[in-house]
Amino acid sequence: MVENKIISNWLKKKNWNLYEHQKKIIHDISKGSNVLLISPTGTGKTLSAFFPSIIDLSNKSLKLNILHTLYISPLKSLTYNIEKNIIDTIKDISLNISIASRTGDTSFKKKKEQLLNPPNILMTTIESFAILMSEKNSKNFFQNLKFVIIDEIH
């Protein structure tokens, strides 16, 4: 079901198989559908959410300073946790994908740098996303955005 050799090989190396809902998400998103995933803890929701983006990024020769995927979390602690998990996954797969977080704790200098040179995947909170939307160059910042992952909707 995973039509990406890099990801398929990584799954084999880990001796992992995708859950049916992960296969369905990858398939549905590859066909242009939007997806809402509701699944119990421990069933691979994070990878389910990020696999389509990672697959898309690994199939492209993408410039490192183009925002491709935006992850929005209600909590900065969750933002940092997911960022760490995705960074570990990207490193384990050996992909050249840039990842960063942006919360109220992010320094002014780093926020300015992110506006000029965005990561491929940006992890942020609802509040920081709202501030990003108000930036005068937000249209340019978001112009290449392909995936939006919204976590923990209540």
Coordinates of N, CA and C in Angstrom, one line a residue:
M1 N 0.8 -1.2 0.0 CA 0.0 0.0 0.0 C 0.9 1.3 0.0
V2 N 2.0 1.2 0.7 CA 2.9 2.4 0.7 C 3.6 2.4 -0.6
E3 N 3.4 3.4 -1.5 CA 4.0 3.4 -2.8 C 5.3 4.1 -2.8
N4 N 6.0 4.1 -1.7 CA 7.3 4.8 -1.6 C 8.3 3.8 -1.1
K5 N 9.3 3.6 -1.9 CA 10.3 2.6 -1.5 C 11.1 2.9 -0.2
I6 N 11.4 4.2 0.0 CA 12.1 4.6 1.2 C 11.3 4.2 2.4
I7 N 10.0 4.6 2.4 CA 9.1 4.3 3.6 C 8.9 2.8 3.7
S8 N 8.6 2.1 2.6 CA 8.4 0.7 2.6 C 9.6 0.0 3.2
N9 N 10.8 0.4 2.8 CA 12.1 -0.3 3.3 C 12.2 0.0 4.8
W10 N 11.9 1.3 5.2 CA 12.0 1.6 6.6 C 11.0 0.8 7.5
L11 N 9.8 0.6 7.0 CA 8.8 -0.2 7.7 C 9.3 -1.7 7.8
K12 N 9.9 -2.2 6.8 CA 10.5 -3.6 6.8 C 11.6 -3.7 7.8
K13 N 12.5 -2.7 7.8 CA 13.6 -2.6 8.7 C 13.1 -2.6 10.2
K14 N 12.0 -1.9 10.4 CA 11.5 -1.9 11.8 C 10.6 -3.1 12.1
N15 N 10.4 -3.9 11.1 CA 9.5 -5.1 11.2 C 8.1 -4.6 11.6
W16 N 7.6 -3.5 11.0 CA 6.3 -3.0 11.3 C 5.4 -3.2 10.1
N17 N 4.1 -3.3 10.4 CA 3.1 -3.3 9.3 C 2.2 -2.2 9.6
L18 N 1.6 -1.6 8.6 CA 0.7 -0.5 8.8 C -0.7 -1.1 9.2
Y19 N -1.3 -0.3 10.1 CA -2.7 -0.7 10.5 C -3.6 -0.4 9.2
E20 N -4.7 -1.0 9.2 CA -5.7 -0.7 8.1 C -6.0 0.8 8.0
H21 N -6.2 1.4 9.1 CA -6.6 2.9 9.0 C -5.4 3.7 8.5
Q22 N -4.2 3.3 8.7 CA -3.0 4.0 8.2 C -3.0 3.8 6.7
K23 N -3.2 2.6 6.2 CA -3.2 2.3 4.8 C -4.3 3.2 4.1
K24 N -5.5 3.2 4.7 CA -6.6 3.9 4.2 C -6.3 5.5 4.1
I25 N -5.7 6.0 5.2 CA -5.4 7.4 5.2 C -4.4 7.7 4.1
I26 N -3.3 6.9 3.9 CA -2.4 7.2 2.9 C -3.0 7.1 1.5
H27 N -3.9 6.1 1.3 CA -4.6 6.0 0.0 C -5.6 7.2 -0.2
D28 N -6.4 7.5 0.8 CA -7.4 8.6 0.6 C -6.7 9.9 0.4
I29 N -5.7 10.2 1.1 CA -5.0 11.5 0.9 C -4.3 11.6 -0.4
S30 N -3.7 10.4 -0.9 CA -3.1 10.4 -2.2 C -4.1 10.7 -3.3
K31 N -5.4 10.4 -3.0 CA -6.4 10.7 -4.0 C -7.0 12.1 -3.8
G32 N -6.5 12.9 -2.9 CA -6.9 14.3 -2.7 C -8.0 14.5 -1.7
S33 N -8.3 13.4 -0.9 CA -9.4 13.6 0.1 C -8.8 14.2 1.4
N34 N -9.7 14.8 2.1 CA -9.4 15.3 3.5 C -9.8 14.1 4.4
V35 N -9.2 14.0 5.5 CA -9.4 12.9 6.4 C -9.5 13.3 7.9
L36 N -10.4 12.8 8.6 CA -10.6 12.9 10.0 C -10.3 11.5 10.6
L37 N -9.3 11.5 11.5 CA -8.9 10.2 12.1 C -9.3 10.3 13.6
I38 N -10.1 9.3 14.0 CA -10.4 9.1 15.4 C -10.0 7.7 15.7
S39 N -9.0 7.5 16.6 CA -8.4 6.2 16.9 C -7.9 6.1 18.3
P40 N -7.9 5.0 18.9 CA -7.4 4.9 20.3 C -5.9 5.1 20.4
T41 N -5.5 5.4 21.6 CA -4.1 5.6 21.9 C -3.3 4.3 21.5
G42 N -2.1 4.5 20.9 CA -1.3 3.4 20.6 C -1.6 2.8 19.2
T43 N -2.4 3.4 18.4 CA -2.7 2.8 17.1 C -2.1 3.6 16.0
G44 N -1.1 4.4 16.3 CA -0.3 5.0 15.2 C -0.9 6.3 14.6
K45 N -1.6 7.0 15.4 CA -2.3 8.3 14.9 C -1.2 9.3 14.4
T46 N -0.1 9.4 15.1 CA 0.9 10.4 14.7 C 1.5 10.1 13.4
L47 N 1.9 8.8 13.2 CA 2.4 8.4 11.9 C 1.4 8.4 10.8
S48 N 0.1 8.1 11.2 CA -1.0 8.1 10.3 C -1.1 9.6 9.7
A49 N -1.0 10.5 10.6 CA -1.2 11.9 10.2 C 0.0 12.4 9.3
F50 N 1.2 12.0 9.7 CA 2.4 12.5 9.0 C 2.9 11.7 7.8
F51 N 2.5 10.4 7.7 CA 3.0 9.6 6.6 C 2.7 10.2 5.2
P52 N 1.5 10.7 4.9 CA 1.2 11.3 3.6 C 2.2 12.4 3.3
S53 N 2.4 13.3 4.3 CA 3.4 14.4 4.1 C 4.8 13.9 3.9
I54 N 5.2 12.9 4.8 CA 6.6 12.4 4.6 C 6.8 11.7 3.3
I55 N 5.8 11.0 2.9 CA 5.8 10.3 1.6 C 5.9 11.3 0.4
D56 N 5.1 12.4 0.5 CA 5.1 13.4 -0.5 C 6.5 14.1 -0.5
L57 N 7.0 14.5 0.6 CA 8.3 15.2 0.7 C 9.4 14.3 0.2
S58 N 9.4 13.0 0.5 CA 10.4 12.1 0.1 C 10.4 11.8 -1.4
N59 N 9.3 12.0 -2.0 CA 9.1 11.8 -3.5 C 9.5 13.1 -4.3
K60 N 9.9 14.1 -3.6 CA 10.1 15.4 -4.3 C 11.6 15.8 -4.0
S61 N 12.1 16.6 -4.9 CA 13.4 17.3 -4.6 C 12.9 18.7 -4.2
L62 N 12.5 18.8 -2.9 CA 12.0 20.1 -2.4 C 13.1 20.9 -1.8
K63 N 13.0 22.2 -2.0 CA 13.9 23.1 -1.4 C 13.6 23.1 0.1
L64 N 14.7 23.3 0.9 CA 14.5 23.2 2.3 C 13.8 24.3 2.9
N65 N 13.7 25.4 2.3 CA 13.0 26.6 2.9 C 11.6 26.8 2.4
I66 N 10.9 25.8 2.1 CA 9.5 25.9 1.7 C 8.6 25.1 2.7
L67 N 7.6 25.8 3.3 CA 6.7 25.2 4.2 C 5.8 24.3 3.4
H68 N 5.8 23.0 3.8 CA 5.0 22.0 3.1 C 3.9 21.5 4.0
T69 N 4.2 21.3 5.3 CA 3.2 20.7 6.2 C 3.1 21.6 7.5
L70 N 1.9 21.8 8.0 CA 1.7 22.6 9.2 C 1.0 21.7 10.2
Y71 N 1.5 21.5 11.4 CA 0.9 20.7 12.4 C 0.5 21.7 13.5
I72 N -0.8 21.7 13.9 CA -1.3 22.6 14.9 C -1.8 21.8 16.1
S73 N -1.3 22.2 17.3 CA -1.7 21.5 18.5 C -2.3 22.5 19.5
P74 N -3.1 22.0 20.4 CA -3.7 22.9 21.4 C -2.7 23.2 22.5
L75 N -1.7 22.4 22.7 CA -0.7 22.5 23.8 C 0.7 22.6 23.3
K76 N 1.5 23.5 23.9 CA 2.9 23.5 23.4 C 3.7 22.3 23.8
S77 N 3.3 21.7 25.0 CA 4.0 20.4 25.4 C 3.7 19.3 24.3
L78 N 2.5 19.2 23.8 CA 2.2 18.3 22.8 C 3.0 18.6 21.5
T79 N 3.1 19.9 21.2 CA 3.8 20.3 20.0 C 5.2 19.8 20.0
Y80 N 5.9 20.0 21.2 CA 7.3 19.6 21.3 C 7.4 18.1 21.3
N81 N 6.5 17.4 21.9 CA 6.5 15.9 21.9 C 6.4 15.3 20.5
I82 N 5.4 15.9 19.7 CA 5.2 15.4 18.4 C 6.4 15.8 17.5
E83 N 7.0 17.0 17.7 CA 8.1 17.4 17.0 C 9.3 16.4 17.2
K84 N 9.5 16.0 18.4 CA 10.6 15.1 18.7 C 10.4 13.7 18.0
N85 N 9.1 13.2 18.1 CA 8.8 12.0 17.5 C 9.0 12.0 16.0
I86 N 8.6 13.1 15.3 CA 8.7 13.2 13.9 C 10.2 13.4 13.5
I87 N 10.9 14.2 14.3 CA 12.4 14.3 14.0 C 13.1 13.0 14.1
D88 N 12.7 12.2 15.1 CA 13.3 10.9 15.3 C 13.0 10.0 14.1
T89 N 11.8 10.0 13.6 CA 11.3 9.2 12.5 C 12.1 9.6 11.2
I90 N 12.2 10.9 11.0 CA 12.8 11.5 9.8 C 14.3 11.1 9.8
K91 N 14.9 11.2 10.9 CA 16.4 10.8 11.0 C 16.5 9.3 10.8
D92 N 15.6 8.5 11.4 CA 15.7 7.0 11.2 C 15.5 6.6 9.8
I93 N 14.7 7.3 9.1 CA 14.5 7.0 7.6 C 15.6 7.6 6.8
S94 N 16.3 8.6 7.3 CA 17.4 9.3 6.6 C 16.9 10.2 5.5
L95 N 15.9 11.0 5.8 CA 15.4 11.9 4.9 C 15.9 13.3 5.2
N96 N 16.0 14.1 4.1 CA 16.5 15.5 4.3 C 15.3 16.4 4.3
I97 N 14.6 16.4 5.4 CA 13.3 17.2 5.6 C 13.6 18.1 6.9
S98 N 13.4 19.3 6.7 CA 13.6 20.2 7.9 C 12.3 20.3 8.7
I99 N 12.5 20.4 10.0 CA 11.4 20.4 11.0 C 11.7 21.4 12.1
A100 N 10.7 22.2 12.5 CA 10.9 23.2 13.5 C 9.6 23.4 14.3
S101 N 9.7 23.9 15.5 CA 8.5 24.3 16.2 C 8.4 25.8 16.4
R102 N 7.2 26.2 16.6 CA 7.0 27.7 16.8 C 5.9 27.8 17.9
T103 N 6.2 28.2 19.1 CA 5.3 28.4 20.2 C 5.6 29.8 20.8
G104 N 4.9 30.1 21.9 CA 5.1 31.3 22.6 C 6.5 31.3 23.2
D105 N 7.2 30.1 23.4 CA 8.5 30.0 23.9 C 9.6 30.2 22.9
T106 N 9.3 30.2 21.6 CA 10.3 30.4 20.5 C 10.8 31.8 20.5
S107 N 12.1 31.9 20.4 CA 12.7 33.2 20.5 C 12.3 34.1 19.3
F108 N 12.3 35.4 19.5 CA 12.0 36.3 18.4 C 12.9 36.1 17.2
K109 N 14.2 35.9 17.5 CA 15.2 35.7 16.4 C 14.8 34.5 15.6
K110 N 14.4 33.4 16.3 CA 14.1 32.2 15.6 C 12.8 32.3 14.8
K111 N 11.8 33.0 15.3 CA 10.6 33.3 14.6 C 10.8 34.1 13.3
K112 N 11.7 35.1 13.4 CA 12.0 35.9 12.2 C 12.7 35.0 11.2
E113 N 13.6 34.2 11.6 CA 14.3 33.3 10.7 C 13.3 32.3 10.0
Q114 N 12.4 31.8 10.8 CA 11.4 30.9 10.2 C 10.5 31.6 9.2
L115 N 10.3 32.9 9.3 CA 9.5 33.6 8.3 C 10.3 33.7 7.0
L116 N 11.6 33.9 7.1 CA 12.4 34.0 5.9 C 12.8 32.7 5.3
N117 N 13.0 31.7 6.2 CA 13.4 30.4 5.7 C 12.6 29.3 6.5
P118 N 11.4 29.1 6.1 CA 10.5 28.2 6.8 C 11.0 26.7 6.7
P119 N 10.7 26.0 7.7 CA 11.0 24.5 7.7 C 10.0 23.9 6.7
N120 N 10.3 22.6 6.3 CA 9.4 21.9 5.5 C 8.1 21.5 6.3
I121 N 8.4 21.2 7.6 CA 7.3 20.8 8.5 C 7.4 21.8 9.7
L122 N 6.3 22.5 10.0 CA 6.3 23.4 11.1 C 5.3 22.9 12.2
M123 N 5.7 22.7 13.4 CA 4.9 22.3 14.5 C 4.5 23.6 15.3
T124 N 3.3 23.9 15.5 CA 2.9 25.1 16.2 C 1.6 24.9 17.1
T125 N 1.3 25.9 17.8 CA 0.1 25.9 18.6 C -0.9 26.8 18.0
I126 N -2.2 26.7 18.4 CA -3.2 27.5 17.9 C -2.9 29.0 18.0
E127 N -2.4 29.4 19.1 CA -2.1 30.8 19.3 C -1.0 31.3 18.4
S128 N 0.0 30.5 18.2 CA 1.1 30.9 17.4 C 0.7 30.9 15.9
F129 N -0.2 29.9 15.6 CA -0.7 29.9 14.2 C -1.5 31.2 13.9
A130 N -2.3 31.6 14.9 CA -3.1 32.9 14.7 C -2.2 34.1 14.5
I131 N -1.1 34.1 15.2 CA -0.1 35.2 15.0 C 0.5 35.1 13.7
L132 N 0.9 33.9 13.2 CA 1.5 33.7 11.9 C 0.5 34.2 10.8
M133 N -0.8 33.9 11.0 CA -1.7 34.4 10.0 C -1.8 35.9 9.9
S134 N -1.4 36.6 11.0 CA -1.5 38.0 11.0 C -0.3 38.7 10.4
E135 N 0.8 37.9 10.2 CA 2.0 38.5 9.6 C 1.7 39.1 8.2
K136 N 2.4 40.2 7.9 CA 2.1 40.9 6.7 C 2.5 40.0 5.4
N137 N 3.4 39.1 5.6 CA 3.8 38.3 4.4 C 3.3 36.9 4.6
S138 N 2.2 36.7 5.3 CA 1.6 35.4 5.6 C 1.2 34.6 4.3
K139 N 0.7 35.4 3.3 CA 0.3 34.8 2.1 C 1.5 34.1 1.4
N140 N 2.7 34.7 1.4 CA 3.9 34.1 0.9 C 4.4 33.0 1.7
F141 N 4.3 33.1 3.0 CA 4.7 32.1 4.0 C 3.9 30.8 3.7
F142 N 2.7 30.9 3.5 CA 1.8 29.7 3.4 C 1.5 29.3 1.9
Q143 N 2.1 29.9 1.0 CA 1.7 29.7 -0.4 C 2.0 28.3 -0.9
N144 N 3.0 27.6 -0.4 CA 3.3 26.2 -0.8 C 2.8 25.1 0.1
L145 N 2.0 25.5 1.1 CA 1.5 24.6 2.1 C 0.6 23.5 1.4
K146 N 0.9 22.3 1.7 CA 0.1 21.2 1.1 C -0.7 20.4 2.1
F147 N -0.1 20.3 3.4 CA -0.8 19.5 4.4 C -1.0 20.3 5.7
V148 N -2.2 20.2 6.3 CA -2.4 20.8 7.6 C -2.9 19.6 8.5
I149 N -2.2 19.5 9.6 CA -2.6 18.4 10.6 C -3.1 19.1 11.8
I150 N -4.3 19.0 12.2 CA -4.8 19.6 13.4 C -5.1 18.5 14.4
D151 N -4.4 18.6 15.6 CA -4.4 17.5 16.6 C -5.3 17.9 17.8
E152 N -5.9 16.9 18.3 CA -6.6 17.0 19.6 C -7.8 18.0 19.5
I153 N -8.6 17.9 18.6 CA -9.8 18.8 18.5 C -10.8 18.4 19.6
H154 N -11.2 19.3 20.4 CA -12.2 19.0 21.4 C -13.4 19.8 21.2

